Coordinates of C-alpha atoms in Angstrom, one line a residue:
M1 CA -11.0 10.0 31.7
P2 CA -9.3 10.1 28.1
F3 CA -8.5 5.8 27.6
F4 CA -5.6 5.4 25.3
G5 CA -6.1 8.1 24.2
L6 CA -9.8 7.8 23.2
T7 CA -11.5 11.5 24.1
S8 CA -15.1 10.2 23.6
R9 CA -17.7 9.6 25.7
K10 CA -18.0 6.4 24.8
P11 CA -17.8 4.0 27.7
E12 CA -15.3 0.7 28.5
L13 CA -14.7 -1.9 30.8
L14 CA -11.5 -1.8 31.4
F15 CA -9.7 -4.1 33.8
A16 CA -6.2 -4.9 34.2
D17 CA -4.4 -5.1 30.8
G18 CA -8.4 -6.7 29.0
A19 CA -9.9 -3.7 27.6
V20 CA -13.5 -3.9 26.2
I21 CA -14.5 -0.9 23.7
F22 CA -17.9 0.1 22.5
A23 CA -18.1 1.2 18.7
E24 CA -21.0 2.4 16.8
S25 CA -19.3 2.1 13.4
S26 CA -17.3 -0.6 11.4
E27 CA -14.8 2.8 11.2
E28 CA -16.0 3.7 15.1
L29 CA -14.7 0.6 15.7
Q30 CA -10.9 0.5 13.7
D31 CA -10.2 4.7 14.3
A32 CA -10.7 3.4 18.3
L33 CA -8.4 0.8 17.7
D34 CA -6.0 2.6 15.7
T35 CA -5.7 5.0 18.6
I36 CA -4.9 2.5 21.0
T37 CA -2.4 0.6 18.7
E38 CA -1.1 4.3 18.3
W39 CA -1.3 4.4 22.6
S40 CA 1.2 1.0 22.5
D41 CA 3.3 1.7 19.7
T42 CA 4.3 4.5 21.4
W43 CA 5.4 2.2 25.1
E44 CA 6.8 -0.3 23.1
M45 CA 3.6 -3.4 24.2
A46 CA 2.7 -5.9 21.7
V47 CA -0.8 -7.0 21.7
N48 CA -1.9 -10.5 20.5
A49 CA -4.8 -10.1 18.2
S50 CA -5.7 -13.5 18.2
K51 CA -7.1 -12.6 21.9
C52 CA -9.0 -10.1 20.6
G53 CA -12.3 -11.1 18.8
I54 CA -15.3 -8.2 17.9
M55 CA -18.8 -9.3 18.3
A56 CA -21.3 -6.6 16.6
I57 CA -24.3 -6.4 18.4
S58 CA -27.0 -5.3 16.7
R59 CA -25.8 -5.5 13.3
K60 CA -23.0 -6.0 11.0
F61 CA -19.5 -4.6 10.6
T62 CA -18.8 -4.4 6.7
T63 CA -15.1 -4.8 6.5
D64 CA -12.1 -6.3 8.3
M65 CA -10.5 -5.2 11.8
T66 CA -7.3 -4.6 11.9
F67 CA -4.7 -4.3 14.8
Q68 CA -0.6 -3.3 15.4
G69 CA -1.1 -4.4 11.7
Q70 CA -2.6 -7.8 12.6
K71 CA -5.9 -9.2 11.8
V72 CA -9.0 -9.4 14.3
N73 CA -11.6 -11.5 14.5
S74 CA -15.6 -11.8 14.6
T75 CA -17.1 -13.5 16.9
D76 CA -20.5 -14.6 18.2
Q77 CA -19.7 -14.5 21.7
Y78 CA -16.5 -14.4 24.7
T79 CA -16.2 -13.7 27.7
Y80 CA -14.7 -10.8 29.8
L81 CA -14.1 -11.7 33.5
G82 CA -15.9 -15.0 33.9
Y83 CA -19.6 -13.2 31.7
I84 CA -20.2 -14.7 28.9
M85 CA -21.3 -12.1 25.9
N86 CA -23.4 -13.5 23.0
S87 CA -24.5 -11.0 20.7
K88 CA -28.2 -12.3 21.7
W89 CA -27.7 -11.0 25.2
D90 CA -28.5 -14.6 26.5
V91 CA -26.9 -15.3 30.4
S92 CA -27.7 -18.8 30.0
G93 CA -23.7 -19.3 28.7
T94 CA -22.6 -18.1 32.2
I95 CA -25.3 -19.1 34.1
K96 CA -24.5 -22.7 33.0
N97 CA -20.2 -22.1 33.2
N98 CA -20.8 -20.3 37.1
K99 CA -23.0 -24.0 38.4
N100 CA -20.4 -26.1 36.5
K101 CA -17.8 -24.4 38.3
V102 CA -20.1 -24.2 41.3
R103 CA -20.7 -27.9 41.2
K104 CA -16.6 -28.7 40.6
A105 CA -15.6 -26.5 43.8
V106 CA -18.4 -28.2 46.1
Y107 CA -16.6 -32.2 44.3
A108 CA -13.4 -30.7 45.6
A109 CA -14.3 -30.1 49.2
Y110 CA -16.2 -32.2 49.2
C111 CA -13.8 -34.3 51.3
F112 CA -13.7 -32.0 54.0
L113 CA -17.2 -31.0 53.8
R114 CA -18.3 -34.4 54.7
Q115 CA -16.5 -35.7 57.8
S116 CA -18.1 -35.1 60.6
D117 CA -16.1 -33.5 62.9
V118 CA -16.4 -30.8 60.8
L119 CA -18.6 -28.5 63.1
K120 CA -21.8 -27.0 60.9
E121 CA -20.4 -23.3 60.6
L122 CA -16.8 -24.6 60.3
K123 CA -18.4 -26.4 57.3
K124 CA -20.6 -22.8 55.9
K125 CA -17.4 -20.0 57.0
F126 CA -15.6 -22.3 53.9
I127 CA -18.0 -22.7 51.9
N128 CA -19.2 -19.7 52.0
P129 CA -16.3 -17.5 49.8
I130 CA -16.3 -20.4 47.3
L131 CA -19.7 -19.4 46.2
M132 CA -20.2 -16.5 46.2
S133 CA -16.8 -15.6 44.2
I134 CA -18.3 -18.2 41.8
G135 CA -21.7 -16.5 41.4

């Protein structure tokens, strides 16, 4: 399915107003950014390049990339939908981040959970959705 006029068979990750584009080379990435720029300009949509980033996985990109005339900075890690991606495919950052979210959620619910008059089953029903949404 073409997205933003991109007709190649390259995979994209799309969610709401976010997108991740995979490219094999600097030229291919700049072509994709130009295509999205053209689409955005047609529909009078502005893109905030400061919220964008280029992360090279197996090779470095050799040229500066632009998006709607704005420079897009390179980065060693990028967070997409709560998953912290990095150029080494190391997931420890995501695990640590999710662990901290669980800890904060449990601490926030601590007063409720420590009440002895609240049934154990009710506590499970309360905490399971929180843990499942984070994990």
